[in-house]
Tab-separated table of C-alpha atoms in Angstrom:
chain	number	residue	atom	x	y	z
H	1	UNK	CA	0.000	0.000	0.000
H	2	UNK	CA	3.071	2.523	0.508
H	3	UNK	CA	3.896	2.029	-2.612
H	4	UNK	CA	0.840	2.699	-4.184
H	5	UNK	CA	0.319	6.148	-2.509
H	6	UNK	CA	4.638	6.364	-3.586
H	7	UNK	CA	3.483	6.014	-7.022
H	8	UNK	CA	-0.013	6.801	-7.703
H	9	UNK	CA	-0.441	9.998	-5.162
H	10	UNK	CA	3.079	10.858	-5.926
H	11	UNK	CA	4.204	11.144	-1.702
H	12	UNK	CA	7.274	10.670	-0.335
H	13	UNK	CA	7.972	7.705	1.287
H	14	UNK	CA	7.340	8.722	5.123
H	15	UNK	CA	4.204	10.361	3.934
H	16	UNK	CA	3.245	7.143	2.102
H	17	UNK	CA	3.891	5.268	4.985
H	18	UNK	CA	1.939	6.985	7.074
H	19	UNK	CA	-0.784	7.222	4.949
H	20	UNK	CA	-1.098	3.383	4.634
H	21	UNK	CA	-0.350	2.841	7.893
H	22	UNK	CA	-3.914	4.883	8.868
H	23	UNK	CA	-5.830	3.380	6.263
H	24	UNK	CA	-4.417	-0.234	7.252
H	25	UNK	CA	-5.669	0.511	11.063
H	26	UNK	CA	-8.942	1.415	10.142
H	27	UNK	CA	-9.710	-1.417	7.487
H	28	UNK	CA	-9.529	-3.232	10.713
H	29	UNK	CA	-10.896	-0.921	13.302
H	30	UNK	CA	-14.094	-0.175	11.593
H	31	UNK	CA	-15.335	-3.721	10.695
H	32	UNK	CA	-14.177	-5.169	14.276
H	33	UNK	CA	-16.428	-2.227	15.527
H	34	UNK	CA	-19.502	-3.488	13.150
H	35	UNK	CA	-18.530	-6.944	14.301
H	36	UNK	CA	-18.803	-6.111	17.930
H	37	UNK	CA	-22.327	-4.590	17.533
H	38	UNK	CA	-23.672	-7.616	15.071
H	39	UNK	CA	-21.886	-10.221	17.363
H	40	UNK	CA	-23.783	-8.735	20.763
H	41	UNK	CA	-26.894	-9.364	18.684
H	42	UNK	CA	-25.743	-12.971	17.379
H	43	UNK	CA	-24.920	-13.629	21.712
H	44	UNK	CA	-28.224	-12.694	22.280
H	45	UNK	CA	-29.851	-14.713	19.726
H	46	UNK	CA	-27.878	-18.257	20.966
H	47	UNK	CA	-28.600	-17.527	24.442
H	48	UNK	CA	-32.772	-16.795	23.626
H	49	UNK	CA	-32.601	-19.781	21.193
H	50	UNK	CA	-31.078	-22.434	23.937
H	51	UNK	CA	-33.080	-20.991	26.473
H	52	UNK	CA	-36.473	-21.117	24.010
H	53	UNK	CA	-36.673	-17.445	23.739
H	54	UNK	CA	-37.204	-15.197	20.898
H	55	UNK	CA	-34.464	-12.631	21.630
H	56	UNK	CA	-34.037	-9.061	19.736
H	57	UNK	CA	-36.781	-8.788	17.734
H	58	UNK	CA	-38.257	-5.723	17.231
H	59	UNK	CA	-35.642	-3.085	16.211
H	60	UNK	CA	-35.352	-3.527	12.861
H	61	UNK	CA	-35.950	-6.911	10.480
H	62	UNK	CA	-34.955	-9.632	12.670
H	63	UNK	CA	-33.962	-7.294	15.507
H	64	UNK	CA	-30.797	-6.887	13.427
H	65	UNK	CA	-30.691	-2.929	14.543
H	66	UNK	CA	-31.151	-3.732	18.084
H	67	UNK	CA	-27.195	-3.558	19.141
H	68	UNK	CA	-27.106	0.252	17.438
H	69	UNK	CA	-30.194	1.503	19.448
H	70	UNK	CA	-28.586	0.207	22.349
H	71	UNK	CA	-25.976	2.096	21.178
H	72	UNK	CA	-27.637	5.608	20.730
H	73	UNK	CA	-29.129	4.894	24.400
H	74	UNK	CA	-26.314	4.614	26.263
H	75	UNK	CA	-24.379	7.275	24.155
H	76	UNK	CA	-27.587	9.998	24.957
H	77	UNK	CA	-27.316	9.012	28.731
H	78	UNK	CA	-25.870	11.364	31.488
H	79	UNK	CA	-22.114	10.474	31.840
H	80	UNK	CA	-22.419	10.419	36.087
H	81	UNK	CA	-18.956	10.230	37.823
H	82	UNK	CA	-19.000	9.525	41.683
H	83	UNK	CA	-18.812	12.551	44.181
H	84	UNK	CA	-15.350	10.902	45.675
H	85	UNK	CA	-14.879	8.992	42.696
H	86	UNK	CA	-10.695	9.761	41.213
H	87	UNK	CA	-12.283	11.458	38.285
H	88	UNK	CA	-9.173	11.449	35.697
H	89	UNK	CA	-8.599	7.098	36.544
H	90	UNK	CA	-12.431	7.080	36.358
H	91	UNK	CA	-12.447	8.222	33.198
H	92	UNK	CA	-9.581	7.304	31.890
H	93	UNK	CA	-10.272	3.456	32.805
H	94	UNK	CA	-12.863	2.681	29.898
H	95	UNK	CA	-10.521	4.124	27.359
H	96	UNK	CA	-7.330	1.854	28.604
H	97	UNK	CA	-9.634	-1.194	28.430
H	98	UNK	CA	-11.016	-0.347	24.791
H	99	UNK	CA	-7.966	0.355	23.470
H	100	UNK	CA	-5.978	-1.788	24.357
H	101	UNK	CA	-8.596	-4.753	22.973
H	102	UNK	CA	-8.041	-2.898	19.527
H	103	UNK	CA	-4.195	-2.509	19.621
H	104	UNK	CA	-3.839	-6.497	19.794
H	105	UNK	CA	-5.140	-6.676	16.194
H	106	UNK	CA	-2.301	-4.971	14.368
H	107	UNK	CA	-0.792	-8.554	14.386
H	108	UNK	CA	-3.291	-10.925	13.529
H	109	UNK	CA	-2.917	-12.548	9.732
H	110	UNK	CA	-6.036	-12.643	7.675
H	111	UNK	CA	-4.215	-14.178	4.652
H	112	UNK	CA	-1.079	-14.466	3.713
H	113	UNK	CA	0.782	-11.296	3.389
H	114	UNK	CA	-2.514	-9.451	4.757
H	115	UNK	CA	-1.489	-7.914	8.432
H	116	UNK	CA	-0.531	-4.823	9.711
H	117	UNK	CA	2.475	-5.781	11.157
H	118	UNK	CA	4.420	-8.662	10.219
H	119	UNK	CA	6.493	-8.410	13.145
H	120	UNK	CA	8.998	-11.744	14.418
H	121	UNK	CA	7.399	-11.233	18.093
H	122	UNK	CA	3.779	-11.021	16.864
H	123	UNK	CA	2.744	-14.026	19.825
H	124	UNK	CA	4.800	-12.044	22.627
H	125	UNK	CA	2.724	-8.627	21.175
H	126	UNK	CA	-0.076	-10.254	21.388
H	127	UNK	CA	0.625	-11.932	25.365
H	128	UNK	CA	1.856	-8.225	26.485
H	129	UNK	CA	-0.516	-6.615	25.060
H	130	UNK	CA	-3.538	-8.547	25.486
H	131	UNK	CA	-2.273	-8.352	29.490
H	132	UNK	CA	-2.692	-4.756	29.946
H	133	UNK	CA	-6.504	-5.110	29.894
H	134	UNK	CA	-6.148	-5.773	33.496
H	135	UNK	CA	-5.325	-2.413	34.233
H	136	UNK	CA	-8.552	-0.851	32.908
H	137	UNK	CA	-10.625	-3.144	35.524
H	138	UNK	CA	-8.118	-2.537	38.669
H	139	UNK	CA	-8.394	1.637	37.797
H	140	UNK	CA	-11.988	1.005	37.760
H	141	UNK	CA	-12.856	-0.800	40.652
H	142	UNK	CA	-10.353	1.196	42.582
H	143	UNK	CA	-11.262	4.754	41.272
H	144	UNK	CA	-14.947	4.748	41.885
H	145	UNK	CA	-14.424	4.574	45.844
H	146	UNK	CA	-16.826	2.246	45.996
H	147	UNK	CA	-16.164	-1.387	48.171
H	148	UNK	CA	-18.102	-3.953	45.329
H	149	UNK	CA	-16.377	-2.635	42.512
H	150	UNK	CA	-13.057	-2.724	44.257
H	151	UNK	CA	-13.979	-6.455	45.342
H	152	UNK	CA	-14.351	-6.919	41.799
H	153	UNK	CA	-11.009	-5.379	40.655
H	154	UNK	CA	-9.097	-7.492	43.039
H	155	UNK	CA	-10.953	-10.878	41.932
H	156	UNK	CA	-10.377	-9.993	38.098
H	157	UNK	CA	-6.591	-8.776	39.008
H	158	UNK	CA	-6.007	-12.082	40.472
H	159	UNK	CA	-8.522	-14.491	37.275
H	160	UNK	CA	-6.033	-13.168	35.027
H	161	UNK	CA	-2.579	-13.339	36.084
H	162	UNK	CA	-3.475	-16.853	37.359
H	163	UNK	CA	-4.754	-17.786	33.447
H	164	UNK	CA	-2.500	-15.851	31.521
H	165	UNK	CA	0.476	-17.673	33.473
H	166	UNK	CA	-1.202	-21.402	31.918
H	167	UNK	CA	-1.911	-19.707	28.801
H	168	UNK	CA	1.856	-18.487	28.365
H	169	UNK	CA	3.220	-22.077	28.665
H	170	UNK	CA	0.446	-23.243	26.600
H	171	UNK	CA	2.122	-20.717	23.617
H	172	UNK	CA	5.681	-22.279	24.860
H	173	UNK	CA	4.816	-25.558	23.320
H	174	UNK	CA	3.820	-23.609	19.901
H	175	UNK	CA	6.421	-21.570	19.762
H	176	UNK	CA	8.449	-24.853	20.646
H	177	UNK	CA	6.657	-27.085	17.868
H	178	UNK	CA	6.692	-24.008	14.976
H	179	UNK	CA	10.181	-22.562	16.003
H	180	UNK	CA	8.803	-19.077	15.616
H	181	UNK	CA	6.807	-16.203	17.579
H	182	UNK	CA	5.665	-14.857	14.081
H	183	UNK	CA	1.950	-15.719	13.759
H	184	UNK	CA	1.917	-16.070	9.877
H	185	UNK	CA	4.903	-18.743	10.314
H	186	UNK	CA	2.995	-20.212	13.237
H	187	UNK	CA	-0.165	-20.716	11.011
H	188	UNK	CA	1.808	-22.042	7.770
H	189	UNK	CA	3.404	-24.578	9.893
H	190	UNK	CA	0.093	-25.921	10.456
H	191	UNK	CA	-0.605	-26.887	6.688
H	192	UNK	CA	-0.984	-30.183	5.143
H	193	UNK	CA	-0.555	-32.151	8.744
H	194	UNK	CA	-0.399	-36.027	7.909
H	195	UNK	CA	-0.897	-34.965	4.639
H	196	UNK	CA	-4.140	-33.992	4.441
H	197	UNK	CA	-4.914	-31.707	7.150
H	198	UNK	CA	-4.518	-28.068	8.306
H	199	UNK	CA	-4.180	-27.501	12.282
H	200	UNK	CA	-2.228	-27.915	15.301
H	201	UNK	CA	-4.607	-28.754	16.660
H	202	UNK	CA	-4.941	-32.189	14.961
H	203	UNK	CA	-1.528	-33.331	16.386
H	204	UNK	CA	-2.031	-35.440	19.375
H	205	UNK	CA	0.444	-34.083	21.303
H	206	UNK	CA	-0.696	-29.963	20.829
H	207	UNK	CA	-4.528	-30.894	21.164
H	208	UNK	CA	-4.961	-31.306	25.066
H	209	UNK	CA	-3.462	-27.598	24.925
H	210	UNK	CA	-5.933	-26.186	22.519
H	211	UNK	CA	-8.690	-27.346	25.113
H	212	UNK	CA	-6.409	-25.603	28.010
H	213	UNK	CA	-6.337	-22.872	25.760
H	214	UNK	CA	-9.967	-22.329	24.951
H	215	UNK	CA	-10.853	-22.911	28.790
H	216	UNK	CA	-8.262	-20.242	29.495
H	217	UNK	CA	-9.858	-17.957	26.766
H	218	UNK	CA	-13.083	-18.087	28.584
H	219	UNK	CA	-11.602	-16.896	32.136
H	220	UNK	CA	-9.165	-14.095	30.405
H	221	UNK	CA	-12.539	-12.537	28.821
H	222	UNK	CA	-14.784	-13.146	32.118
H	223	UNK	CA	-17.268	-15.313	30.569
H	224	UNK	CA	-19.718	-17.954	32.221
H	225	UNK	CA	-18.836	-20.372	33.902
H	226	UNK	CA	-15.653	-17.539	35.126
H	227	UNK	CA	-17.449	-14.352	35.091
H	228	UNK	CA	-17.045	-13.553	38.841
H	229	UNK	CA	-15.853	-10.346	38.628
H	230	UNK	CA	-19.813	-9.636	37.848
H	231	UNK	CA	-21.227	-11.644	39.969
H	232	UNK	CA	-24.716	-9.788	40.516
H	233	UNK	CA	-25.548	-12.185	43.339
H	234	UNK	CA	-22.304	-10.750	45.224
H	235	UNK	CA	-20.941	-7.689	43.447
H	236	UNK	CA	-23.985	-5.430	42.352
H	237	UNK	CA	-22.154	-5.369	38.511
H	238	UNK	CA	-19.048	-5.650	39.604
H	239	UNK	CA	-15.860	-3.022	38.412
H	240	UNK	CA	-18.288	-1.204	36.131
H	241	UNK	CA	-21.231	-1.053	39.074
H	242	UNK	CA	-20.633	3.049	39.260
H	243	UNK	CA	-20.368	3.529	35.516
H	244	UNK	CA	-22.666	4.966	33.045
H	245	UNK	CA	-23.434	6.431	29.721
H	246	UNK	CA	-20.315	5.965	27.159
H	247	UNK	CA	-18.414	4.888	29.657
H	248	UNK	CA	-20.215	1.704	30.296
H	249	UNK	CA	-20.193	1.489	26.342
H	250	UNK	CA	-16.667	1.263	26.375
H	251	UNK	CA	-16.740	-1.662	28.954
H	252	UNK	CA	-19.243	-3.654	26.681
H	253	UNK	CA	-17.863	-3.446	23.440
H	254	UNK	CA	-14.534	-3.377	24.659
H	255	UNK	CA	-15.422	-7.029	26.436
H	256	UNK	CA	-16.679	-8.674	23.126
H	257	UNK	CA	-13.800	-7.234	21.712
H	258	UNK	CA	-11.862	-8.970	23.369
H	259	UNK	CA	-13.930	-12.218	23.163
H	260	UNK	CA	-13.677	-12.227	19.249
H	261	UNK	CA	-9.888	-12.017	19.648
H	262	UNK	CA	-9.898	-14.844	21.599
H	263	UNK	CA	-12.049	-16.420	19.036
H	264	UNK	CA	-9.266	-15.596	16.550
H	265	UNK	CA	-6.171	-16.577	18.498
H	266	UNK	CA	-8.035	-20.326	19.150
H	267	UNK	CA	-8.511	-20.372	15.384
H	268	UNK	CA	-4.744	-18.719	14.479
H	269	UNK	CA	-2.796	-20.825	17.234
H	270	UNK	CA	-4.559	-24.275	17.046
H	271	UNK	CA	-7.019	-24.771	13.787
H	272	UNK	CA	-5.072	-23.307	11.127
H	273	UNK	CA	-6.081	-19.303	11.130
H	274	UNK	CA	-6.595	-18.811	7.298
H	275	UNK	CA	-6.043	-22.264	6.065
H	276	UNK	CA	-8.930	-24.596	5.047
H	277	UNK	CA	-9.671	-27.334	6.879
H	278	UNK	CA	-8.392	-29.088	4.280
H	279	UNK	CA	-4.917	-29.592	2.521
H	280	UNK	CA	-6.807	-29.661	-0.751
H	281	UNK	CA	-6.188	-27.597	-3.651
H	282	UNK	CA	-9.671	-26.640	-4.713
H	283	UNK	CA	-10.350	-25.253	-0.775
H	284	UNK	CA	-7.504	-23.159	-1.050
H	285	UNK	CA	-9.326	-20.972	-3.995
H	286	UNK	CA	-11.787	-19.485	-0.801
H	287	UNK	CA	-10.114	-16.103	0.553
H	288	UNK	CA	-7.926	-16.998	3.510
H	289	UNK	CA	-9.886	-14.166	5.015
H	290	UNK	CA	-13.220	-16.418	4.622
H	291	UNK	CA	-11.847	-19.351	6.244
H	292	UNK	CA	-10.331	-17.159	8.814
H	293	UNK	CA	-14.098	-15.352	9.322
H	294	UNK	CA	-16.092	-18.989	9.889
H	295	UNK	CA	-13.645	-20.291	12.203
H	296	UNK	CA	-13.794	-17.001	14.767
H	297	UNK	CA	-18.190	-17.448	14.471
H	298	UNK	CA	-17.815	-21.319	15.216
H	299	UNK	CA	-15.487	-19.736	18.391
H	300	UNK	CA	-18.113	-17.509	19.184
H	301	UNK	CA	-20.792	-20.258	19.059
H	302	UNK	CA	-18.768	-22.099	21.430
H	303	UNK	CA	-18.477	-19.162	23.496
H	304	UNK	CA	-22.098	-18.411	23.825
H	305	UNK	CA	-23.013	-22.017	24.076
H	306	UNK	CA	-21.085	-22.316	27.176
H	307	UNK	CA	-22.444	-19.097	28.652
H	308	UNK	CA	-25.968	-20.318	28.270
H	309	UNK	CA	-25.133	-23.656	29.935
H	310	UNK	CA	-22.767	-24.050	31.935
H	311	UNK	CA	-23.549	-22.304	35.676
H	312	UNK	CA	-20.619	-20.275	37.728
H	313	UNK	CA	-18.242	-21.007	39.540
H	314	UNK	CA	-17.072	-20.613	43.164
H	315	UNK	CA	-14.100	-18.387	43.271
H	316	UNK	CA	-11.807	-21.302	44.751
H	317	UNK	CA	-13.168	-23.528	42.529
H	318	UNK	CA	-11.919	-20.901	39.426
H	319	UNK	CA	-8.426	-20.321	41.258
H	320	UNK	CA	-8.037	-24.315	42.048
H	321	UNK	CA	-8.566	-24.501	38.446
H	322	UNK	CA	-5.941	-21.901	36.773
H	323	UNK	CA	-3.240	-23.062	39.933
H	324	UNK	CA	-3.548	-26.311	40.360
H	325	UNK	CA	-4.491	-28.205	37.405
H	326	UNK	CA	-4.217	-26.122	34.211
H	327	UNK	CA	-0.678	-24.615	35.585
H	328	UNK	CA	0.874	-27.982	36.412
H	329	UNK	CA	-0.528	-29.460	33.195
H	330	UNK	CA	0.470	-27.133	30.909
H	331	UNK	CA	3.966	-26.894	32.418
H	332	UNK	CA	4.571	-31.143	31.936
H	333	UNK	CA	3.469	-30.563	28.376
H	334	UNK	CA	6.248	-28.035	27.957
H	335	UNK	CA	8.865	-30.507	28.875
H	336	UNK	CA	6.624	-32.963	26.797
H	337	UNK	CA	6.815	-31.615	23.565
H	338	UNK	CA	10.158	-30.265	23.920
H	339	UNK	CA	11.767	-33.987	25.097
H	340	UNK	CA	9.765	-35.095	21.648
H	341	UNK	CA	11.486	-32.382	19.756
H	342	UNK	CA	14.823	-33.352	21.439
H	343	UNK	CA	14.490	-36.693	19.825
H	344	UNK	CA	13.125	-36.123	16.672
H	345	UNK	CA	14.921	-33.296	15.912
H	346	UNK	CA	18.703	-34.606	16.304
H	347	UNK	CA	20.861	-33.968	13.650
H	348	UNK	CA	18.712	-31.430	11.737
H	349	UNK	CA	19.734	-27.569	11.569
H	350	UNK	CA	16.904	-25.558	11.288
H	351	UNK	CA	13.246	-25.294	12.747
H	352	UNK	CA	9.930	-26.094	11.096
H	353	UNK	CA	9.152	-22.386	10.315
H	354	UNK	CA	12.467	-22.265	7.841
H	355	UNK	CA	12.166	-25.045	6.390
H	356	UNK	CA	10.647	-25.596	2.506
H	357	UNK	CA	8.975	-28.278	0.753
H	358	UNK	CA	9.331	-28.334	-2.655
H	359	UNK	CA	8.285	-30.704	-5.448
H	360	UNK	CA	11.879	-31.919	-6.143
H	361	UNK	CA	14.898	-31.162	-4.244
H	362	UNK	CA	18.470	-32.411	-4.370
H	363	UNK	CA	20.898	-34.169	-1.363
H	364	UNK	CA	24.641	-35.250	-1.571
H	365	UNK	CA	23.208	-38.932	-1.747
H	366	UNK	CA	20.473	-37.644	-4.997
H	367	UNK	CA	17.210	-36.682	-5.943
H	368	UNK	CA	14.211	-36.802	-4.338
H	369	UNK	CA	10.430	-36.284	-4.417
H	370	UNK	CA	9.291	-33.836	-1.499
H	371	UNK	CA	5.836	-35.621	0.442
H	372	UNK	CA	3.643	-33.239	2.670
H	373	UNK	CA	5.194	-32.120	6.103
H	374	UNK	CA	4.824	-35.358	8.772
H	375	UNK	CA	7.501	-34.483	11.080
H	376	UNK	CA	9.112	-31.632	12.225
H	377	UNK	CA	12.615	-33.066	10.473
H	378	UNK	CA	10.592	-32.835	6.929
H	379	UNK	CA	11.582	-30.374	4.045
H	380	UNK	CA	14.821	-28.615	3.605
H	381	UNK	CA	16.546	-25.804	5.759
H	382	UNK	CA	15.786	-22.627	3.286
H	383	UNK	CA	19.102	-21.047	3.585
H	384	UNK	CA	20.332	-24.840	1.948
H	385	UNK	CA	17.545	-24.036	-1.228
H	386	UNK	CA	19.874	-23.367	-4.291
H	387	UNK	CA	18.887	-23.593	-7.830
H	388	UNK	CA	19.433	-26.519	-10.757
H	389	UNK	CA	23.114	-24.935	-11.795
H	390	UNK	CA	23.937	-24.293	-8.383
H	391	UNK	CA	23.258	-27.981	-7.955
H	392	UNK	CA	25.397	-29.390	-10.431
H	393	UNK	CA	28.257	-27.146	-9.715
């Protein structure tokens, strides 16, 4: 895109780059923001439907509008900060926690070649950034002055450091398996598994950490069966008890936000991302972008599926959980797939995400027809790729 504004527009290069740089951001902010508001509705609509309910309805055909006049509610409300609220944190809470659910984006690949920022660290972006939602909820609860929603900013202070602790070891044994932090590597090295296949999450030994993962994914976001830090029966609302107006807003669409990422990092880390199902040609002539698209909504189904059936927990029952048996399991399965790299991978001088598989490749000892990735040890190290007269020189 830089160099289309270079060449086209006729800017200079930092110009350019700027230029694209906007634009890129909001192709992704604006949709994600249409997405929030149509996948509130599509929550509502699972929950009414499992529960025998009709849901939104009215606003619109279907109720399809209902989300926006929600919207427009909230935004004509009084904005109504506490007398001894810490008005500045008070405010300033909402935006942290909204933000910082967008920011995470500006790594995610929706096709090849199609991201923001191809960075090497995109995974460890995406853990430190996705961390720093935390803050929002502790400013919250302890800003307004008020004893529930500080409760409530302890209890989510402690859900999430206890889940994103499983959830980084659970990205050790990707990072381990794909030999890169860059999620467009970490996705390719998912195609054509056994042949046939696209997904980590097929491989025996990475699929009792996609499960630990999606679990996890539900306590990060504080949704049912982990969504104590809202706990009407105990906490009023919780953090955002005191909160109203566009404020609030932020809150809620900064929350689903974050629940479609989630739906996207399941689908990016452990079910190919952009891949088809499928190692088969003919699937591979859908948009990446597609594939990417149905596997976040099958995420989301999941998401409000559980929600709408599975009742809370206790709070010792969610910490014994993140402490004591996803922490403990997810660290053995570090040293698990790392001792099966150890032996598999002896002798061999580069990781999964540089090696190549191409149709025919030469060794000292000949020729040889390239198969489908089956180990890690397939392919050929790409800094030992040379061409035909290279070859026979």
């Amino acid at each position: 895109m830089t160099a289309f504004f270079q060449n086209t527009v006729g800017m200079p290069f930092e110009w350019a780059w700027f230029t694209s740089t906007i634009v890129g951001i909001l192709v992704i902010a604006l949709p994600l923001m249409l997405a929030v508001a149509m996948i509130i509705y599509a929550d509502r609509k699972i929950w009414a439907a499992m529960a025998l309910r009709r849901g939104p309805n009215v606003v619109g055909p279907f109720g399809l509008l209902q989300s926006f006049a929600d919207g427009l509610k909230v935004f004509l409300q009084e904005t109504i900060v506490p007398t001894a609220a810490n008005k500045g944190l008070f405010l300033l809470a909402p935006i942290i926690t909204f933000t910082v659910a967008l920011i995470v984006w500006a790594v995610v690949p929706f096709q090849v070649g199609v991201v923001l920022a191809n960075i090497n660290v995109g995974l460890l972006y995406v853990l430190a950034a996705s961390s720093l939602g935390v803050y929002g909820i502790i400013l919250a609860g302890w800003s307004s002055n008020s004893k529930y929603p500080f409760f409530s900013a302890i209890r989510a202070a402690a859900q999430m450091v206890s889940y994103e602790v499983a959830i980084g070891f659970v990205l050790i044994s990707i990072v381990l398996w794909t030999g890169s932090f860059n999620l467009t590597a970490i996705v390719e090295g998912q195609k054509g598994l056994y042949g046939f296949i696209n997904g980590y999450a097929f491989n025996p030994l990475l699929f009792p950490m996609s499960i630990v993962f999606f679990i996890s994914s539900l306590a990060e976001t504080q949704r049912a069966p982990f969504d104590l830090t809202e706990a009407e029966s105990e906490l009023v609302a919780g953090y955002q008890t005191e909160y109203s107006s566009m404020s609030f807003a932020l809150y809620w669409l900064g929350e689903y936000a974050n629940v479609i990422l989630m739906c996207t990092l399941n689908a990016t880390l452990f079910w190919g991302g952009y891949l088809p199902p499928f190692d088969w040609a003919p699937l591979y002539l859908v948009p990446g972008i597609i594939w990417l698209f149905a596997k976040i909504l099958f995420f989301f189904f999941l998401f409000s599926w559980v929600k709408a059936t599975v009742p809370r927990y206790r709070y010792d029952q969610l910490m014994r959980l993140g402490w004591k048996v996803f922490l403990p399991l997810s660290l053995f399965w570090v040293f698990l797939v790392s001792g099966f790299l150890m032996l598999t991978r002896v002798g061999t001088d580069c990781a999964p995400a540089d090696r190549v598989y191409l149709k025919r490749y030469a060794t000292p000892s000949g020729l040889y027809d390239a198969q489908r990735p089956t180990y890690p040890t397939d392919g050929v190290c790409r800094d030992r790729v040379v061409t035909r007269t290279e070859a026979s020189l």
